[in-house]
Tab-separated table of C-alpha atoms in Angstrom:
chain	number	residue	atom	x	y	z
A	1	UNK	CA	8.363	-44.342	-87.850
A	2	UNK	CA	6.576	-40.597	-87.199
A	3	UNK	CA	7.342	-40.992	-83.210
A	4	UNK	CA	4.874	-41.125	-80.206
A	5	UNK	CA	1.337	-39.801	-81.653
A	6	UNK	CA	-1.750	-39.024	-78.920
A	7	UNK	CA	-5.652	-38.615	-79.817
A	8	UNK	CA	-7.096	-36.042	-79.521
A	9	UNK	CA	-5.116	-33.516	-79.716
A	10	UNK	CA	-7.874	-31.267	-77.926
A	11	UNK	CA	-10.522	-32.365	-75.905
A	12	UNK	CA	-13.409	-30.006	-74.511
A	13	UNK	CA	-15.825	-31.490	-71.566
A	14	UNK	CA	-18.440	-30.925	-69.256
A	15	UNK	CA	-17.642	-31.648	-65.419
A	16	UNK	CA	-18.786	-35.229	-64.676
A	17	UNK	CA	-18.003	-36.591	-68.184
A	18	UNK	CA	-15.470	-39.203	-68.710
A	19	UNK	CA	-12.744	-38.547	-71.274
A	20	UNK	CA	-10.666	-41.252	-73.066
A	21	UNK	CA	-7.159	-40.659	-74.513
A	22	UNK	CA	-4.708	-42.654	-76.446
A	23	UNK	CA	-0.952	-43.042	-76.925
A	24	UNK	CA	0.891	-44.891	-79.838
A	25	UNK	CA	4.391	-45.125	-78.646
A	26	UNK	CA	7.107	-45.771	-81.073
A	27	UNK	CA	7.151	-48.916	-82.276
A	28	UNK	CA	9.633	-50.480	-80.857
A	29	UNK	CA	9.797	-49.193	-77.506
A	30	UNK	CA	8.809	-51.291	-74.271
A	31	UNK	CA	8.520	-48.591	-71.891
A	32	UNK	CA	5.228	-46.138	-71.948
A	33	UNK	CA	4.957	-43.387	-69.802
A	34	UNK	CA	2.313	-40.682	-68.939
A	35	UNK	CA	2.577	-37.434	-67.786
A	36	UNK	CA	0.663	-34.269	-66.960
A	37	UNK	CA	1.471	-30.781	-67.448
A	38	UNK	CA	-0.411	-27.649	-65.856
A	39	UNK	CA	0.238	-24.323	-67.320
A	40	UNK	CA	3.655	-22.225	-66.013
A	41	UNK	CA	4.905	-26.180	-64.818
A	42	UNK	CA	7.165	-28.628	-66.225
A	43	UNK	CA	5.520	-32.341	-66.896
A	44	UNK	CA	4.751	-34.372	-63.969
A	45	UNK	CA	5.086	-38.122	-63.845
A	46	UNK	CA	0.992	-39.679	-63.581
A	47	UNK	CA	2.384	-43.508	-64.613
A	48	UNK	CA	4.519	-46.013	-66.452
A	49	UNK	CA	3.872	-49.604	-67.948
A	50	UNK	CA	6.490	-52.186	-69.060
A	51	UNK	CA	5.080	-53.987	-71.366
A	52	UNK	CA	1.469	-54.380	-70.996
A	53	UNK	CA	2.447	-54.223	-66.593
A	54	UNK	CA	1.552	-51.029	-64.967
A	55	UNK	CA	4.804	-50.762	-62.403
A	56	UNK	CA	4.389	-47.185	-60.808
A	57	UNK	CA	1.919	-44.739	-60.334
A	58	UNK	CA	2.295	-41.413	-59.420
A	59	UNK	CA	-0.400	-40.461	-55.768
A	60	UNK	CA	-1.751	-37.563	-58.448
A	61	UNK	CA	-3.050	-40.274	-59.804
A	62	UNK	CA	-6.802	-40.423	-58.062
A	63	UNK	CA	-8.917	-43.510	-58.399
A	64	UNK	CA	-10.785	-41.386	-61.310
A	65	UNK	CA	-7.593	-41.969	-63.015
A	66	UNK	CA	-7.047	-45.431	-64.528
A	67	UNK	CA	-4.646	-46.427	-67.275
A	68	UNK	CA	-4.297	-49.896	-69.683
A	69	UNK	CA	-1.811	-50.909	-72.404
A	70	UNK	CA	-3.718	-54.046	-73.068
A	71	UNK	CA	-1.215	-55.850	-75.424
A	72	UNK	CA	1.641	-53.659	-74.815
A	73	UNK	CA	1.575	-51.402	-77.713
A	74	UNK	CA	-0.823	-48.607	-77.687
A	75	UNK	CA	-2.201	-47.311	-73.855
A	76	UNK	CA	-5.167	-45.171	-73.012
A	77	UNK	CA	-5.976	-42.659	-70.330
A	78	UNK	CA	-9.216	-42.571	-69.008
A	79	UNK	CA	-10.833	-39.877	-66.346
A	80	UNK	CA	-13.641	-40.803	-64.904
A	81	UNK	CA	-16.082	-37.710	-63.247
A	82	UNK	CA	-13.984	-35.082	-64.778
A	83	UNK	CA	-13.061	-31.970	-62.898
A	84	UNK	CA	-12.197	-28.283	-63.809
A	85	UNK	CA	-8.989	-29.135	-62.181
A	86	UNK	CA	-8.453	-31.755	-64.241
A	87	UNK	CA	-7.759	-29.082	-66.950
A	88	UNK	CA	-4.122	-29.538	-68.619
A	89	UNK	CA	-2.135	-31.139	-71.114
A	90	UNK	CA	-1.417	-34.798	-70.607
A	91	UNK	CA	1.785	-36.196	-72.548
A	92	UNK	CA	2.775	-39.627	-72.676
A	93	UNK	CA	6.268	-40.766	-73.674
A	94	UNK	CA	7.972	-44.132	-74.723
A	95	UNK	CA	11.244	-45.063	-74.587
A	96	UNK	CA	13.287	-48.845	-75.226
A	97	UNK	CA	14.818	-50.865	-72.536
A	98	UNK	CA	18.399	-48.873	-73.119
A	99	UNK	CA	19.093	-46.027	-73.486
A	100	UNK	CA	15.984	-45.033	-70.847
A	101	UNK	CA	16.046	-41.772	-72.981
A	102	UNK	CA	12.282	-40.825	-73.407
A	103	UNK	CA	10.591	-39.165	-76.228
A	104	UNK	CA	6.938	-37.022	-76.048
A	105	UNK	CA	4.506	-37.047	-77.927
A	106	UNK	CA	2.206	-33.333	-79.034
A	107	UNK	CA	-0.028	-34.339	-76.035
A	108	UNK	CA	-4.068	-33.803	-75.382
A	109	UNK	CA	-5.375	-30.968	-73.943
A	110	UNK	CA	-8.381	-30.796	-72.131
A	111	UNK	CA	-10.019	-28.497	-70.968
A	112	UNK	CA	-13.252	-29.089	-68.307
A	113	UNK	CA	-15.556	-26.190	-68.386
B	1	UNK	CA	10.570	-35.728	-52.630
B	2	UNK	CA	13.012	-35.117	-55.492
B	3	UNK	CA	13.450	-31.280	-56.388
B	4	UNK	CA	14.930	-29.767	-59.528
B	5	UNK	CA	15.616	-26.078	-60.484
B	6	UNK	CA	15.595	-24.393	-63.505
B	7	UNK	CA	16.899	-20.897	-63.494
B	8	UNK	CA	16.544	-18.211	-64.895
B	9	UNK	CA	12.123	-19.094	-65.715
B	10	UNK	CA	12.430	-15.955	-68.256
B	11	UNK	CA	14.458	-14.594	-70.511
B	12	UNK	CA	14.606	-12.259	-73.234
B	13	UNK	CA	17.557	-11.682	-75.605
B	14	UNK	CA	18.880	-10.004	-78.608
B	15	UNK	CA	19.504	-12.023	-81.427
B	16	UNK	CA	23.280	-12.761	-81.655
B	17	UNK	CA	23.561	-12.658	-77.407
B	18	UNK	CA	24.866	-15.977	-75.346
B	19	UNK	CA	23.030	-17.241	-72.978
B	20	UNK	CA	23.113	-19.891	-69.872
B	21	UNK	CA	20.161	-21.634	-68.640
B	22	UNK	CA	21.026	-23.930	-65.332
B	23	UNK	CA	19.610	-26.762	-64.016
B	24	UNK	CA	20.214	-27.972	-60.133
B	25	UNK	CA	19.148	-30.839	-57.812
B	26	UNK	CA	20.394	-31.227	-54.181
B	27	UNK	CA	20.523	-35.249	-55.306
B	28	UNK	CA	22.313	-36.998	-58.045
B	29	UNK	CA	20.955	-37.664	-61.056
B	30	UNK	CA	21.498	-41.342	-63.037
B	31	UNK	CA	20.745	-39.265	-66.213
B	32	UNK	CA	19.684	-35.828	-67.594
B	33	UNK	CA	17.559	-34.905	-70.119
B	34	UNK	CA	16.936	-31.709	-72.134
B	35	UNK	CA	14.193	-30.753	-74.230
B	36	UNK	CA	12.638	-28.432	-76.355
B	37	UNK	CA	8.396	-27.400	-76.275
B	38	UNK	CA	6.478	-24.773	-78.264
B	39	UNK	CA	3.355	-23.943	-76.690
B	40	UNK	CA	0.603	-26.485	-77.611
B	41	UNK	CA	3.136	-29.321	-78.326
B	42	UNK	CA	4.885	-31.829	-76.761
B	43	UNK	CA	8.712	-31.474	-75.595
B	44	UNK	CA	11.473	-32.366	-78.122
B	45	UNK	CA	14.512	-34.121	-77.062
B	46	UNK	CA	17.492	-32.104	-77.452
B	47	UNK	CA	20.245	-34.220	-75.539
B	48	UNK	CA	20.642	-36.834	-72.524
B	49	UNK	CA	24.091	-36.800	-70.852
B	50	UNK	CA	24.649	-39.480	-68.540
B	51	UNK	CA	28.780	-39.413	-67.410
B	52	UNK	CA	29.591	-36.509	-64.684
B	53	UNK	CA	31.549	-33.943	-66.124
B	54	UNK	CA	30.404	-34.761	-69.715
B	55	UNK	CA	29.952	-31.762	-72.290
B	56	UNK	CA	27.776	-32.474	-75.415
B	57	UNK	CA	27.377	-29.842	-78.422
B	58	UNK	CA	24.479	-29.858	-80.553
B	59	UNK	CA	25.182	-27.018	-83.396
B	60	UNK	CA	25.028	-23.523	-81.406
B	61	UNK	CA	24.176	-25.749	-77.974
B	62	UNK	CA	26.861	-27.311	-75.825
B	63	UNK	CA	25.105	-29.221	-72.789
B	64	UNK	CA	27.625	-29.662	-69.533
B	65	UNK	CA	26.437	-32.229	-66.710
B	66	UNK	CA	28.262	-31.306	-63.608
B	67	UNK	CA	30.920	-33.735	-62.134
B	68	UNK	CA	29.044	-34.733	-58.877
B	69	UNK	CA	26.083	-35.041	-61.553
B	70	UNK	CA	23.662	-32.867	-59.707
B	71	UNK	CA	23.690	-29.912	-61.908
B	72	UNK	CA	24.199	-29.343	-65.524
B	73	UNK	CA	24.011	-26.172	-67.868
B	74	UNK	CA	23.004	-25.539	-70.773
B	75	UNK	CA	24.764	-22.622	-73.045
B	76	UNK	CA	23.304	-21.423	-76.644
B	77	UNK	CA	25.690	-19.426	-78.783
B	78	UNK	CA	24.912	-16.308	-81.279
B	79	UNK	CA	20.883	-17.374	-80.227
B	80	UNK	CA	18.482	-16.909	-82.939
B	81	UNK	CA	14.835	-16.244	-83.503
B	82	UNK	CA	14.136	-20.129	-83.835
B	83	UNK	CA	15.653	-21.030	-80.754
B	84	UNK	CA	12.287	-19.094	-78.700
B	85	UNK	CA	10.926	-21.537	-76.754
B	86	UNK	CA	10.829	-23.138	-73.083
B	87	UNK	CA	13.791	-25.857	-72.027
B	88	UNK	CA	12.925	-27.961	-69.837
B	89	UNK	CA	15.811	-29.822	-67.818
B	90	UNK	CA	14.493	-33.610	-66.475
B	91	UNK	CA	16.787	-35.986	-64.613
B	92	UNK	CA	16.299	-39.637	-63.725
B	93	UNK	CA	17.463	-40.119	-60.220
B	94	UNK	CA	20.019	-42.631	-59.168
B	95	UNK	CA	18.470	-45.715	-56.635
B	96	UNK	CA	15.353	-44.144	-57.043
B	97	UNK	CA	13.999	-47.783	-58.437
B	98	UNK	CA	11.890	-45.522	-60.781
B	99	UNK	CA	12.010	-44.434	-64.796
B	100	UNK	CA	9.830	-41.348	-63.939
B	101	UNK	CA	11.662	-37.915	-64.840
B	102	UNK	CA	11.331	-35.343	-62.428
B	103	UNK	CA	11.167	-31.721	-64.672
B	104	UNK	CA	12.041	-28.426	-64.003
B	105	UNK	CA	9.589	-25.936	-64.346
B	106	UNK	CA	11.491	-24.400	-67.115
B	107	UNK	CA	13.203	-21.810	-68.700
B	108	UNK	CA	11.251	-19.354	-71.203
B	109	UNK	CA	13.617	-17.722	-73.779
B	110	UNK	CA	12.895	-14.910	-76.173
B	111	UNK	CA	14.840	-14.048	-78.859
B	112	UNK	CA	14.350	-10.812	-80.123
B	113	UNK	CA	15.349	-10.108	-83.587
């Protein structure tokens, strides 16, 4: 097992574009989180799924926002109408039922120009 | 809104110096989490205590989580080059009904051969 992996690892984009990302959590893990981190901040929590379930989401995340672990293994990350603020790394993590201990993956950075 | 803070953000040492990097929340944490991140990558799980007043040591790194479990501290010994980096402190917050870690912003340490 090589851990959480995310594609791409970079992404550049217009404003307006929509950008897709993906997580592969590790492989055993139920729990699949995502989070985004702005440059000078620690991580900050967008959303989780159990399973394939989306349980929480974060109020950063706006309705251009919108996440989907369809079978409950990989997830993607999809912004719709991208905006120069939109503009950081976004991490997603897994972790199994116990211990809740949750491990990152390199992330994707975008950047909107 | 749960807050967490990191101190001190910067840091530069000499190699062979100690250091202390805390981590402090006015609410009580269910668990703790450090971690590791080199710029570009994703953060690296270093240890998660859980029991108030528990001490962990990882090599040159003993981890402390405070007894009312709202602060914990991490120490490096003798630091060298390869410990540069930020560490990020992220707890999980008891009756919170949520798995989302709240971060710190982070503490950046140089070591300075």
């Amino acid at each position: 097992d090589t851990g959480v992996s995310q594609n791409p690892r970079h992404k550049i984009t217009k404003r307006g574009q929509n950008v897709t990302f993906r997580c592969d959590p590790i492989s055993e893990h139920n729990r699949l989180y995502w989070y985004r981190q702005t440059l000078g901040q620690g991580p900050e929590f967008l959303t989780y799924f159990q399973n394939e379930a989306q349980l929480e989401k974060s109020r950063l995340l706006s309705d251009r926002f919108s996440a989907e672990r369809p079978k409950g293994s990989f997830s993607t990350l999809e912004i719709q109408r991208t905006e120069q603020g939109d503009s950081a790394m976004y991490l997603c993590a897994s972790s199994p039922s116990t211990p809740d201990t949750q491990y990152f993956g390199p992330g994707t950075r975008l950047t909107v120009l | 809104t749960q807050l967490l803070e990191q101190s001190p953000q910067f840091l530069s040492i000499q190699e062979g110096e100690n250091l202390t990097v805390y981590c402090n929340s006015s609410s009580v944490f269910s668990s703790l989490q450090w971690y590791r991140q080199e710029p570009g990558e994703g953060p690296v799980l270093l240890v998660t205590v859980v029991t108030g007043g528990e001490v962990k040591k990882l090599k040159r790194l003993t981890f402390q989580f405070g007894d009312a479990r709202k602060d914990s501290s991490l120490h490096i010994t003798a630091a060298q080059p390869g410990d540069t980096g930020l560490y990020l402190c992220a707890g999980a917050y008891s009756g919170a009904g949520s798995y989302q870690l709240t971060f710190g912003k982070g503490t950046k340490l140089s070591v300075i051969p």
